[in-house]
Amino acid sequence: MEVRNTETQVHRLEFDVEWPPGHVACYLVDGPEPVLVDAAAPDHEESFEAALADHGYDPGDIDHVLITHPHIDHVGLVPTILEAGDPTVYAPAGVEARFQRDPEALEARVRQNSTEAGFPDEQLEMAVDMAVQSLERDSEHLPPEEVDVWIEPGDTTQVGPIEIGAVHVPGHQADHLSYPTEIDGDRVLLAGDMGIEPFRPVVMHDGLDDGHREAFDAFYTALDRLESVDVDRVYPGHGPVHDDLQAVVERDRKSLDDRLDGVADLVADGYSTVGGVAMALAGDRDVKYLIPEAMSALAHLDERDEITSELHDGVRYYEA
């Protein structure tokens, strides 16, 4: 490939998705060794190739692929890039152990947690299937054997033309890393699904696996860490590029506080199961992604004795 630029610059590549805010973004760090930060979803291949072409590239020209977290809308086109070329792939170290998880063990834990949550049989089977399929799908699109560099929290790593830090920001996804770096003289954060300007990302952490009990604490810890990051610009996976990380952190912290207060109020109003709380939170929206957030919020409040719970016939019921 003929070098297009001798200095690094960032191009935003944006693709449509069906959930708010209606798009997902990855970023091409242009320069002598092109870096792709996250890799869109599997069904974005055609539009991804067109977006690269707008900047004079094709997938085989990518020298480095840097992943923030292993959700399908951020790793979906890694196989396309690997097939087209020979990039160096970087990913959070926690993903390696996560992808080694025995699907049968995951299924057993999610089934137990979903049973305790009181899901009807059809919803229970859907939750179990989603968890196992997500593990298998995400590891297929980010094959661990193709990852060249596993980045530990706190690492400093040279990725082509840029040197990145690694801030562990769990809560939305347990292994999520955001990467502060300097590009063209600016301090920037390659943020993934944290530091999003329009809204707080949902608390999914590890879904309905056992880590849901620590998910809210993890998210608060992530916000504490981001509060200490000093950057001029944020490049998030959803929403616009922006320059006010600290305002977003403050907004997200208040949003978590409000969610916990709201869940406690729902329990006081008589909503006594995970499903009931999730449906009340969702209203006329899709409840799917609010189920892990509701389960995590209830576990958090229960652990702190702000609500109580008891098992009856294998189902956990909550009371104020």
PDB file of C-alpha atoms in Angstrom:
ATOM      1  CA  MET A   1       0.000   0.000   0.000  1.00  0.00           C
ATOM      2  CA  GLU A   2       1.208   3.489  -0.839  1.00  0.00           C
ATOM      3  CA  VAL A   3       1.285   5.578   2.341  1.00  0.00           C
ATOM      4  CA  ARG A   4      -1.507   8.168   2.223  1.00  0.00           C
ATOM      5  CA  ASN A   5      -0.472  10.149   5.292  1.00  0.00           C
ATOM      6  CA  THR A   6       2.746  10.533   7.238  1.00  0.00           C
ATOM      7  CA  GLU A   7       0.973  11.992  10.299  1.00  0.00           C
ATOM      8  CA  THR A   8      -1.725  10.290  12.315  1.00  0.00           C
ATOM      9  CA  GLN A   9      -5.324  11.467  12.125  1.00  0.00           C
ATOM     10  CA  VAL A  10      -8.633   9.878  13.116  1.00  0.00           C
ATOM     11  CA  HIS A  11     -11.510   9.036  10.778  1.00  0.00           C
ATOM     12  CA  ARG A  12     -14.875   8.025  12.222  1.00  0.00           C
ATOM     13  CA  LEU A  13     -16.597   5.128  10.445  1.00  0.00           C
ATOM     14  CA  GLU A  14     -20.283   4.980  11.389  1.00  0.00           C
ATOM     15  CA  PHE A  15     -22.830   2.242  10.664  1.00  0.00           C
ATOM     16  CA  ASP A  16     -26.557   1.825  11.268  1.00  0.00           C
ATOM     17  CA  VAL A  17     -27.870  -0.428  14.041  1.00  0.00           C
ATOM     18  CA  GLU A  18     -31.403  -1.101  15.267  1.00  0.00           C
ATOM     19  CA  TRP A  19     -30.949   0.105  18.848  1.00  0.00           C
ATOM     20  CA  PRO A  20     -30.451   3.642  20.221  1.00  0.00           C
ATOM     21  CA  PRO A  21     -28.873   5.870  19.135  1.00  0.00           C
ATOM     22  CA  GLY A  22     -29.170   4.086  15.784  1.00  0.00           C
ATOM     23  CA  HIS A  23     -25.500   3.715  14.950  1.00  0.00           C
ATOM     24  CA  VAL A  24     -22.199   2.194  16.028  1.00  0.00           C
ATOM     25  CA  ALA A  25     -18.833   3.755  15.280  1.00  0.00           C
ATOM     26  CA  CYS A  26     -15.315   2.466  14.876  1.00  0.00           C
ATOM     27  CA  TYR A  27     -12.270   4.571  14.126  1.00  0.00           C
ATOM     28  CA  LEU A  28      -9.498   4.484  11.557  1.00  0.00           C
ATOM     29  CA  VAL A  29      -6.290   6.005  12.874  1.00  0.00           C
ATOM     30  CA  ASP A  30      -4.752   6.946   9.559  1.00  0.00           C
ATOM     31  CA  GLY A  31      -1.008   7.119   8.986  1.00  0.00           C
ATOM     32  CA  PRO A  32       2.039   5.020   8.148  1.00  0.00           C
ATOM     33  CA  GLU A  33       0.592   1.998   9.993  1.00  0.00           C
ATOM     34  CA  PRO A  34      -3.230   2.236   9.893  1.00  0.00           C
ATOM     35  CA  VAL A  35      -5.000   1.268  13.116  1.00  0.00           C
ATOM     36  CA  LEU A  36      -8.651   0.241  13.322  1.00  0.00           C
ATOM     37  CA  VAL A  37     -10.237   0.767  16.740  1.00  0.00           C
ATOM     38  CA  ASP A  38     -13.100  -1.744  17.073  1.00  0.00           C
ATOM     39  CA  ALA A  39     -14.590  -3.498  14.094  1.00  0.00           C
ATOM     40  CA  ALA A  40     -18.350  -2.928  13.700  1.00  0.00           C
ATOM     41  CA  ALA A  41     -20.895  -5.753  13.313  1.00  0.00           C
ATOM     42  CA  PRO A  42     -20.875  -8.725  10.898  1.00  0.00           C
ATOM     43  CA  ASP A  43     -23.596  -7.283   8.665  1.00  0.00           C
ATOM     44  CA  HIS A  44     -21.635  -4.057   8.135  1.00  0.00           C
ATOM     45  CA  GLU A  45     -19.057  -5.594   5.792  1.00  0.00           C
ATOM     46  CA  GLU A  46     -20.195  -3.845   2.609  1.00  0.00           C
ATOM     47  CA  SER A  47     -20.599  -0.427   4.207  1.00  0.00           C
ATOM     48  CA  PHE A  48     -17.324  -0.900   6.100  1.00  0.00           C
ATOM     49  CA  GLU A  49     -15.418  -1.523   2.884  1.00  0.00           C
ATOM     50  CA  ALA A  50     -17.061   1.523   1.318  1.00  0.00           C
ATOM     51  CA  ALA A  51     -16.154   3.686   4.322  1.00  0.00           C
ATOM     52  CA  LEU A  52     -12.538   2.555   4.159  1.00  0.00           C
ATOM     53  CA  ALA A  53     -12.455   3.239   0.417  1.00  0.00           C
ATOM     54  CA  ASP A  54     -13.564   6.816   1.084  1.00  0.00           C
ATOM     55  CA  HIS A  55     -10.220   7.257   2.842  1.00  0.00           C
ATOM     56  CA  GLY A  56      -8.181   5.335   0.274  1.00  0.00           C
ATOM     57  CA  TYR A  57      -8.004   1.998   2.076  1.00  0.00           C
ATOM     58  CA  ASP A  58      -9.351  -1.511   1.879  1.00  0.00           C
ATOM     59  CA  PRO A  59      -9.530  -4.099   4.711  1.00  0.00           C
ATOM     60  CA  GLY A  60      -6.185  -5.633   3.737  1.00  0.00           C
ATOM     61  CA  ASP A  61      -4.443  -2.310   4.395  1.00  0.00           C
ATOM     62  CA  ILE A  62      -5.208  -2.356   8.128  1.00  0.00           C
ATOM     63  CA  ASP A  63      -1.973  -3.052  10.040  1.00  0.00           C
ATOM     64  CA  HIS A  64      -3.412  -3.035  13.589  1.00  0.00           C
ATOM     65  CA  VAL A  65      -6.822  -3.883  15.068  1.00  0.00           C
ATOM     66  CA  LEU A  66      -7.442  -2.607  18.606  1.00  0.00           C
ATOM     67  CA  ILE A  67     -10.515  -3.959  20.430  1.00  0.00           C
ATOM     68  CA  THR A  68     -12.086  -2.235  23.435  1.00  0.00           C
ATOM     69  CA  HIS A  69     -14.511  -5.035  24.424  1.00  0.00           C
ATOM     70  CA  PRO A  70     -15.963  -8.206  22.902  1.00  0.00           C
ATOM     71  CA  HIS A  71     -19.527  -7.214  22.050  1.00  0.00           C
ATOM     72  CA  ILE A  72     -20.557  -8.266  18.556  1.00  0.00           C
ATOM     73  CA  ASP A  73     -20.974  -4.688  17.265  1.00  0.00           C
ATOM     74  CA  HIS A  74     -17.307  -4.068  18.116  1.00  0.00           C
ATOM     75  CA  VAL A  75     -15.671  -7.306  16.924  1.00  0.00           C
ATOM     76  CA  GLY A  76     -17.957  -8.382  14.084  1.00  0.00           C
ATOM     77  CA  LEU A  77     -15.597  -7.668  11.178  1.00  0.00           C
ATOM     78  CA  VAL A  78     -12.360  -8.938  12.700  1.00  0.00           C
ATOM     79  CA  PRO A  79     -12.590 -12.107  10.509  1.00  0.00           C
ATOM     80  CA  THR A  80     -13.024  -9.928   7.391  1.00  0.00           C
ATOM     81  CA  ILE A  81      -9.866  -7.970   8.202  1.00  0.00           C
ATOM     82  CA  LEU A  82      -7.919 -11.139   9.048  1.00  0.00           C
ATOM     83  CA  GLU A  83      -8.970 -12.760   5.795  1.00  0.00           C
ATOM     84  CA  ALA A  84      -7.926  -9.697   3.795  1.00  0.00           C
ATOM     85  CA  GLY A  85      -4.549  -9.081   5.433  1.00  0.00           C
ATOM     86  CA  ASP A  86      -2.216  -9.826   8.315  1.00  0.00           C
ATOM     87  CA  PRO A  87      -2.933  -7.248  11.026  1.00  0.00           C
ATOM     88  CA  THR A  88      -1.658  -7.310  14.575  1.00  0.00           C
ATOM     89  CA  VAL A  89      -4.697  -7.777  16.828  1.00  0.00           C
ATOM     90  CA  TYR A  90      -4.897  -6.337  20.353  1.00  0.00           C
ATOM     91  CA  ALA A  91      -7.646  -7.088  22.890  1.00  0.00           C
ATOM     92  CA  PRO A  92      -8.318  -6.861  26.651  1.00  0.00           C
ATOM     93  CA  ALA A  93      -6.577  -9.674  28.502  1.00  0.00           C
ATOM     94  CA  GLY A  94      -9.713 -10.617  30.426  1.00  0.00           C
ATOM     95  CA  VAL A  95     -11.350 -11.706  27.184  1.00  0.00           C
ATOM     96  CA  GLU A  96      -8.955 -14.629  26.804  1.00  0.00           C
ATOM     97  CA  ALA A  97     -10.141 -16.305  30.011  1.00  0.00           C
ATOM     98  CA  ARG A  98     -13.766 -15.383  29.292  1.00  0.00           C
ATOM     99  CA  PHE A  99     -13.677 -17.085  25.926  1.00  0.00           C
ATOM    100  CA  GLN A 100     -12.242 -20.225  27.530  1.00  0.00           C
ATOM    101  CA  ARG A 101     -15.395 -20.533  29.648  1.00  0.00           C
ATOM    102  CA  ASP A 102     -17.078 -23.912  29.297  1.00  0.00           C
ATOM    103  CA  PRO A 103     -20.431 -23.230  27.567  1.00  0.00           C
ATOM    104  CA  GLU A 104     -22.082 -25.934  29.672  1.00  0.00           C
ATOM    105  CA  ALA A 105     -20.884 -24.294  32.891  1.00  0.00           C
ATOM    106  CA  LEU A 106     -22.155 -20.917  31.669  1.00  0.00           C
ATOM    107  CA  GLU A 107     -25.478 -22.482  30.730  1.00  0.00           C
ATOM    108  CA  ALA A 108     -25.833 -24.011  34.207  1.00  0.00           C
ATOM    109  CA  ARG A 109     -25.159 -20.711  35.999  1.00  0.00           C
ATOM    110  CA  VAL A 110     -27.442 -18.662  33.768  1.00  0.00           C
ATOM    111  CA  ARG A 111     -30.173 -21.287  34.112  1.00  0.00           C
ATOM    112  CA  GLN A 112     -29.870 -21.193  37.909  1.00  0.00           C
ATOM    113  CA  ASN A 113     -29.887 -17.388  38.025  1.00  0.00           C
ATOM    114  CA  SER A 114     -32.798 -17.168  35.593  1.00  0.00           C
ATOM    115  CA  THR A 115     -34.774 -19.724  37.573  1.00  0.00           C
ATOM    116  CA  GLU A 116     -34.142 -17.760  40.746  1.00  0.00           C
ATOM    117  CA  ALA A 117     -35.256 -14.623  38.908  1.00  0.00           C
ATOM    118  CA  GLY A 118     -38.616 -16.265  38.311  1.00  0.00           C
ATOM    119  CA  PHE A 119     -38.539 -16.246  34.505  1.00  0.00           C
ATOM    120  CA  PRO A 120     -41.289 -18.277  32.830  1.00  0.00           C
ATOM    121  CA  ASP A 121     -40.008 -21.332  30.954  1.00  0.00           C
ATOM    122  CA  GLU A 122     -39.968 -19.662  27.541  1.00  0.00           C
ATOM    123  CA  GLN A 123     -38.070 -16.608  28.790  1.00  0.00           C
ATOM    124  CA  LEU A 124     -35.725 -18.798  30.814  1.00  0.00           C
ATOM    125  CA  GLU A 125     -34.747 -20.844  27.769  1.00  0.00           C
ATOM    126  CA  MET A 126     -34.314 -17.666  25.755  1.00  0.00           C
ATOM    127  CA  ALA A 127     -31.988 -16.213  28.398  1.00  0.00           C
ATOM    128  CA  VAL A 128     -29.889 -19.384  28.519  1.00  0.00           C
ATOM    129  CA  ASP A 129     -29.690 -19.613  24.732  1.00  0.00           C
ATOM    130  CA  MET A 130     -28.706 -15.948  24.431  1.00  0.00           C
ATOM    131  CA  ALA A 131     -25.875 -16.315  26.934  1.00  0.00           C
ATOM    132  CA  VAL A 132     -24.382 -19.403  25.306  1.00  0.00           C
ATOM    133  CA  GLN A 133     -24.860 -18.106  21.773  1.00  0.00           C
ATOM    134  CA  SER A 134     -23.260 -14.790  22.727  1.00  0.00           C
ATOM    135  CA  LEU A 135     -20.188 -16.569  24.102  1.00  0.00           C
ATOM    136  CA  GLU A 136     -19.856 -18.741  21.022  1.00  0.00           C
ATOM    137  CA  ARG A 137     -20.591 -15.928  18.556  1.00  0.00           C
ATOM    138  CA  ASP A 138     -18.242 -13.377  20.100  1.00  0.00           C
ATOM    139  CA  SER A 139     -15.347 -15.851  20.382  1.00  0.00           C
ATOM    140  CA  GLU A 140     -15.921 -16.850  16.755  1.00  0.00           C
ATOM    141  CA  HIS A 141     -15.621 -13.232  15.617  1.00  0.00           C
ATOM    142  CA  LEU A 142     -12.642 -12.492  17.872  1.00  0.00           C
ATOM    143  CA  PRO A 143     -10.775 -15.815  17.718  1.00  0.00           C
ATOM    144  CA  PRO A 144      -8.432 -15.929  20.733  1.00  0.00           C
ATOM    145  CA  GLU A 145      -5.751 -17.678  18.685  1.00  0.00           C
ATOM    146  CA  GLU A 146      -5.698 -14.657  16.340  1.00  0.00           C
ATOM    147  CA  VAL A 147      -5.068 -12.127  19.122  1.00  0.00           C
ATOM    148  CA  ASP A 148      -1.389 -11.178  19.094  1.00  0.00           C
ATOM    149  CA  VAL A 149      -1.308  -8.871  22.142  1.00  0.00           C
ATOM    150  CA  TRP A 150      -3.464  -9.303  25.249  1.00  0.00           C
ATOM    151  CA  ILE A 151      -3.578  -5.942  27.023  1.00  0.00           C
ATOM    152  CA  GLU A 152      -3.739  -5.925  30.810  1.00  0.00           C
ATOM    153  CA  PRO A 153      -5.328  -3.020  32.699  1.00  0.00           C
ATOM    154  CA  GLY A 154      -2.676  -0.376  33.317  1.00  0.00           C
ATOM    155  CA  ASP A 155      -0.476  -1.530  30.433  1.00  0.00           C
ATOM    156  CA  THR A 156       1.230   0.885  28.091  1.00  0.00           C
ATOM    157  CA  THR A 157       1.266  -0.581  24.601  1.00  0.00           C
ATOM    158  CA  GLN A 158       2.665   0.616  21.295  1.00  0.00           C
ATOM    159  CA  VAL A 159       0.030   0.113  18.603  1.00  0.00           C
ATOM    160  CA  GLY A 160       1.616   1.147  15.335  1.00  0.00           C
ATOM    161  CA  PRO A 161       2.013   4.934  15.434  1.00  0.00           C
ATOM    162  CA  ILE A 162       0.309   5.479  18.807  1.00  0.00           C
ATOM    163  CA  GLU A 163       1.177   4.563  22.380  1.00  0.00           C
ATOM    164  CA  ILE A 164      -1.921   3.733  24.391  1.00  0.00           C
ATOM    165  CA  GLY A 165      -2.731   3.347  28.055  1.00  0.00           C
ATOM    166  CA  ALA A 166      -5.364   0.879  29.247  1.00  0.00           C
ATOM    167  CA  VAL A 167      -8.091   1.907  31.705  1.00  0.00           C
ATOM    168  CA  HIS A 168     -10.237  -0.991  32.920  1.00  0.00           C
ATOM    169  CA  VAL A 169     -13.862   0.190  32.779  1.00  0.00           C
ATOM    170  CA  PRO A 170     -16.175  -2.733  33.677  1.00  0.00           C
ATOM    171  CA  GLY A 171     -19.912  -2.541  34.255  1.00  0.00           C
ATOM    172  CA  HIS A 172     -21.144  -2.361  30.696  1.00  0.00           C
ATOM    173  CA  GLN A 173     -18.834  -5.274  29.867  1.00  0.00           C
ATOM    174  CA  ALA A 174     -16.608  -6.912  32.440  1.00  0.00           C
ATOM    175  CA  ASP A 175     -13.340  -6.843  30.456  1.00  0.00           C
ATOM    176  CA  HIS A 176     -13.832  -3.462  28.783  1.00  0.00           C
ATOM    177  CA  LEU A 177     -10.743  -1.284  28.329  1.00  0.00           C
ATOM    178  CA  SER A 178     -10.695   2.346  27.212  1.00  0.00           C
ATOM    179  CA  TYR A 179      -7.449   3.627  25.747  1.00  0.00           C
ATOM    180  CA  PRO A 180      -6.036   7.100  26.444  1.00  0.00           C
ATOM    181  CA  THR A 181      -3.435   8.180  23.919  1.00  0.00           C
ATOM    182  CA  GLU A 182      -2.112  11.201  22.046  1.00  0.00           C
ATOM    183  CA  ILE A 183      -3.031  11.764  18.411  1.00  0.00           C
ATOM    184  CA  ASP A 184      -1.898  14.767  16.409  1.00  0.00           C
ATOM    185  CA  GLY A 185      -0.997  16.645  19.583  1.00  0.00           C
ATOM    186  CA  ASP A 186      -4.331  16.044  21.311  1.00  0.00           C
ATOM    187  CA  ARG A 187      -4.942  13.849  24.365  1.00  0.00           C
ATOM    188  CA  VAL A 188      -7.777  11.556  23.363  1.00  0.00           C
ATOM    189  CA  LEU A 189      -9.693   8.593  24.723  1.00  0.00           C
ATOM    190  CA  LEU A 190     -10.524   5.668  22.453  1.00  0.00           C
ATOM    191  CA  ALA A 191     -13.499   4.929  24.649  1.00  0.00           C
ATOM    192  CA  GLY A 192     -15.517   2.037  23.206  1.00  0.00           C
ATOM    193  CA  ASP A 193     -18.870   1.905  24.993  1.00  0.00           C
ATOM    194  CA  MET A 194     -17.944   4.199  27.868  1.00  0.00           C
ATOM    195  CA  GLY A 195     -17.952   7.981  27.932  1.00  0.00           C
ATOM    196  CA  ILE A 196     -20.946   8.047  25.572  1.00  0.00           C
ATOM    197  CA  GLU A 197     -22.411  11.546  25.357  1.00  0.00           C
ATOM    198  CA  PRO A 198     -26.146  10.926  24.665  1.00  0.00           C
ATOM    199  CA  PHE A 199     -26.815   8.270  27.317  1.00  0.00           C
ATOM    200  CA  ARG A 200     -25.347   5.879  29.863  1.00  0.00           C
ATOM    201  CA  PRO A 201     -24.593   2.404  28.464  1.00  0.00           C
ATOM    202  CA  VAL A 202     -26.687  -0.354  29.969  1.00  0.00           C
ATOM    203  CA  VAL A 203     -25.291  -2.354  32.890  1.00  0.00           C
ATOM    204  CA  MET A 204     -24.646  -5.763  31.309  1.00  0.00           C
ATOM    205  CA  HIS A 205     -21.210  -6.658  32.742  1.00  0.00           C
ATOM    206  CA  ASP A 206     -21.371 -10.453  32.274  1.00  0.00           C
ATOM    207  CA  GLY A 207     -25.088 -10.672  31.565  1.00  0.00           C
ATOM    208  CA  LEU A 208     -26.950 -13.162  33.756  1.00  0.00           C
ATOM    209  CA  ASP A 209     -23.804 -14.976  34.869  1.00  0.00           C
ATOM    210  CA  ASP A 210     -22.759 -14.727  38.528  1.00  0.00           C
ATOM    211  CA  GLY A 211     -20.881 -11.463  37.993  1.00  0.00           C
ATOM    212  CA  HIS A 212     -24.185  -9.614  37.803  1.00  0.00           C
ATOM    213  CA  ARG A 213     -24.020  -9.278  41.592  1.00  0.00           C
ATOM    214  CA  GLU A 214     -20.983  -6.986  41.316  1.00  0.00           C
ATOM    215  CA  ALA A 215     -22.030  -5.164  38.146  1.00  0.00           C
ATOM    216  CA  PHE A 216     -23.121  -1.858  39.706  1.00  0.00           C
ATOM    217  CA  ASP A 217     -20.038  -1.674  41.927  1.00  0.00           C
ATOM    218  CA  ALA A 218     -17.936  -2.400  38.848  1.00  0.00           C
ATOM    219  CA  PHE A 219     -19.599   0.401  36.896  1.00  0.00           C
ATOM    220  CA  TYR A 220     -19.047   2.897  39.722  1.00  0.00           C
ATOM    221  CA  THR A 221     -15.384   1.834  39.816  1.00  0.00           C
ATOM    222  CA  ALA A 222     -15.117   2.420  36.068  1.00  0.00           C
ATOM    223  CA  LEU A 223     -16.491   5.936  36.485  1.00  0.00           C
ATOM    224  CA  ASP A 224     -14.012   6.623  39.298  1.00  0.00           C
ATOM    225  CA  ARG A 225     -11.209   5.620  36.947  1.00  0.00           C
ATOM    226  CA  LEU A 226     -12.496   7.721  34.063  1.00  0.00           C
ATOM    227  CA  GLU A 227     -12.782  10.697  36.411  1.00  0.00           C
ATOM    228  CA  SER A 228      -8.985  10.687  36.690  1.00  0.00           C
ATOM    229  CA  VAL A 229      -8.431  10.589  32.915  1.00  0.00           C
ATOM    230  CA  ASP A 230      -7.520  13.989  31.456  1.00  0.00           C
ATOM    231  CA  VAL A 231      -8.263  14.140  27.732  1.00  0.00           C
ATOM    232  CA  ASP A 232      -9.198  16.767  25.153  1.00  0.00           C
ATOM    233  CA  ARG A 233     -11.449  14.556  23.061  1.00  0.00           C
ATOM    234  CA  VAL A 234     -13.463  11.339  23.413  1.00  0.00           C
ATOM    235  CA  TYR A 235     -14.028   8.884  20.551  1.00  0.00           C
ATOM    236  CA  PRO A 236     -16.960   6.673  21.689  1.00  0.00           C
ATOM    237  CA  GLY A 237     -18.567   3.663  20.049  1.00  0.00           C
ATOM    238  CA  HIS A 238     -21.989   5.346  20.049  1.00  0.00           C
ATOM    239  CA  GLY A 239     -22.976   8.984  20.000  1.00  0.00           C
ATOM    240  CA  PRO A 240     -20.840  11.866  18.765  1.00  0.00           C
ATOM    241  CA  VAL A 241     -17.183  12.604  19.326  1.00  0.00           C
ATOM    242  CA  HIS A 242     -17.102  15.075  22.213  1.00  0.00           C
ATOM    243  CA  ASP A 243     -14.765  17.014  24.496  1.00  0.00           C
ATOM    244  CA  ASP A 244     -16.376  16.749  27.942  1.00  0.00           C
ATOM    245  CA  LEU A 245     -15.563  13.377  29.485  1.00  0.00           C
ATOM    246  CA  GLN A 246     -16.013  14.618  33.026  1.00  0.00           C
ATOM    247  CA  ALA A 247     -19.552  15.861  32.401  1.00  0.00           C
ATOM    248  CA  VAL A 248     -20.468  12.460  30.954  1.00  0.00           C
ATOM    249  CA  VAL A 249     -18.924  10.676  33.949  1.00  0.00           C
ATOM    250  CA  GLU A 250     -20.938  12.862  36.327  1.00  0.00           C
ATOM    251  CA  ARG A 251     -24.112  12.237  34.297  1.00  0.00           C
ATOM    252  CA  ASP A 252     -23.509   8.470  34.282  1.00  0.00           C
ATOM    253  CA  ARG A 253     -22.903   8.381  38.039  1.00  0.00           C
ATOM    254  CA  LYS A 254     -26.196  10.201  38.629  1.00  0.00           C
ATOM    255  CA  SER A 255     -27.912   7.823  36.195  1.00  0.00           C
ATOM    256  CA  LEU A 256     -26.702   4.806  38.180  1.00  0.00           C
ATOM    257  CA  ASP A 257     -27.841   6.431  41.423  1.00  0.00           C
ATOM    258  CA  ASP A 258     -31.243   7.177  39.894  1.00  0.00           C
ATOM    259  CA  ARG A 259     -31.596   3.639  38.584  1.00  0.00           C
ATOM    260  CA  LEU A 260     -30.938   2.153  42.008  1.00  0.00           C
ATOM    261  CA  ASP A 261     -33.381   4.594  43.628  1.00  0.00           C
ATOM    262  CA  GLY A 262     -35.964   3.768  40.982  1.00  0.00           C
ATOM    263  CA  VAL A 263     -35.585   0.018  41.464  1.00  0.00           C
ATOM    264  CA  ALA A 264     -35.893   0.423  45.240  1.00  0.00           C
ATOM    265  CA  ASP A 265     -39.080   2.443  44.694  1.00  0.00           C
ATOM    266  CA  LEU A 266     -40.497  -0.260  42.420  1.00  0.00           C
ATOM    267  CA  VAL A 267     -39.850  -2.883  45.086  1.00  0.00           C
ATOM    268  CA  ALA A 268     -41.582  -0.667  47.629  1.00  0.00           C
ATOM    269  CA  ASP A 269     -44.514  -0.436  45.199  1.00  0.00           C
ATOM    270  CA  GLY A 270     -44.829  -4.216  45.141  1.00  0.00           C
ATOM    271  CA  TYR A 271     -42.721  -5.293  42.171  1.00  0.00           C
ATOM    272  CA  SER A 272     -41.079  -8.312  43.755  1.00  0.00           C
ATOM    273  CA  THR A 273     -39.209 -10.204  41.011  1.00  0.00           C
ATOM    274  CA  VAL A 274     -36.490  -9.454  38.477  1.00  0.00           C
ATOM    275  CA  GLY A 275     -38.939  -9.837  35.624  1.00  0.00           C
ATOM    276  CA  GLY A 276     -41.512  -7.550  37.168  1.00  0.00           C
ATOM    277  CA  VAL A 277     -38.952  -4.838  37.859  1.00  0.00           C
ATOM    278  CA  ALA A 278     -37.440  -5.137  34.372  1.00  0.00           C
ATOM    279  CA  MET A 279     -40.841  -4.869  32.693  1.00  0.00           C
ATOM    280  CA  ALA A 280     -41.698  -1.812  34.799  1.00  0.00           C
ATOM    281  CA  LEU A 281     -38.386  -0.173  33.840  1.00  0.00           C
ATOM    282  CA  ALA A 282     -38.843  -0.986  30.162  1.00  0.00           C
ATOM    283  CA  GLY A 283     -42.353   0.370  29.739  1.00  0.00           C
ATOM    284  CA  ASP A 284     -42.982   0.197  25.992  1.00  0.00           C
ATOM    285  CA  ARG A 285     -39.299  -0.404  25.178  1.00  0.00           C
ATOM    286  CA  ASP A 286     -37.576  -3.729  24.516  1.00  0.00           C
ATOM    287  CA  VAL A 287     -37.006  -5.340  27.913  1.00  0.00           C
ATOM    288  CA  LYS A 288     -34.169  -7.612  26.757  1.00  0.00           C
ATOM    289  CA  TYR A 289     -31.227  -5.472  27.792  1.00  0.00           C
ATOM    290  CA  LEU A 290     -32.917  -4.172  30.938  1.00  0.00           C
ATOM    291  CA  ILE A 291     -33.165  -7.662  32.422  1.00  0.00           C
ATOM    292  CA  PRO A 292     -29.454  -7.874  33.399  1.00  0.00           C
ATOM    293  CA  GLU A 293     -29.531  -4.276  34.657  1.00  0.00           C
ATOM    294  CA  ALA A 294     -32.598  -4.981  36.789  1.00  0.00           C
ATOM    295  CA  MET A 295     -31.109  -8.215  38.139  1.00  0.00           C
ATOM    296  CA  SER A 296     -27.851  -6.435  38.964  1.00  0.00           C
ATOM    297  CA  ALA A 297     -29.608  -3.500  40.633  1.00  0.00           C
ATOM    298  CA  LEU A 298     -31.697  -5.802  42.829  1.00  0.00           C
ATOM    299  CA  ALA A 299     -28.615  -7.803  43.848  1.00  0.00           C
ATOM    300  CA  HIS A 300     -26.751  -4.576  44.656  1.00  0.00           C
ATOM    301  CA  LEU A 301     -29.584  -3.234  46.828  1.00  0.00           C
ATOM    302  CA  ASP A 302     -30.066  -6.596  48.531  1.00  0.00           C
ATOM    303  CA  GLU A 303     -26.361  -6.862  49.362  1.00  0.00           C
ATOM    304  CA  ARG A 304     -26.536  -3.454  51.053  1.00  0.00           C
ATOM    305  CA  ASP A 305     -29.709  -4.286  53.007  1.00  0.00           C
ATOM    306  CA  GLU A 306     -31.613  -1.514  51.236  1.00  0.00           C
ATOM    307  CA  ILE A 307     -34.127  -4.199  50.291  1.00  0.00           C
ATOM    308  CA  THR A 308     -34.506  -7.791  51.460  1.00  0.00           C
ATOM    309  CA  SER A 309     -35.100 -11.025  49.598  1.00  0.00           C
ATOM    310  CA  GLU A 310     -36.189 -14.598  50.237  1.00  0.00           C
ATOM    311  CA  LEU A 311     -36.331 -17.739  48.143  1.00  0.00           C
ATOM    312  CA  HIS A 312     -39.750 -19.368  47.770  1.00  0.00           C
ATOM    313  CA  ASP A 313     -39.937 -22.538  45.690  1.00  0.00           C
ATOM    314  CA  GLY A 314     -36.649 -21.619  44.038  1.00  0.00           C
ATOM    315  CA  VAL A 315     -37.693 -18.069  43.079  1.00  0.00           C
ATOM    316  CA  ARG A 316     -36.239 -15.000  44.781  1.00  0.00           C
ATOM    317  CA  TYR A 317     -38.749 -12.375  45.892  1.00  0.00           C
ATOM    318  CA  TYR A 318     -37.747  -8.874  46.993  1.00  0.00           C
ATOM    319  CA  GLU A 319     -39.314  -6.590  49.588  1.00  0.00           C
ATOM    320  CA  ALA A 320     -38.647  -3.055  50.742  1.00  0.00           C
TER     321      ALA A 320
END
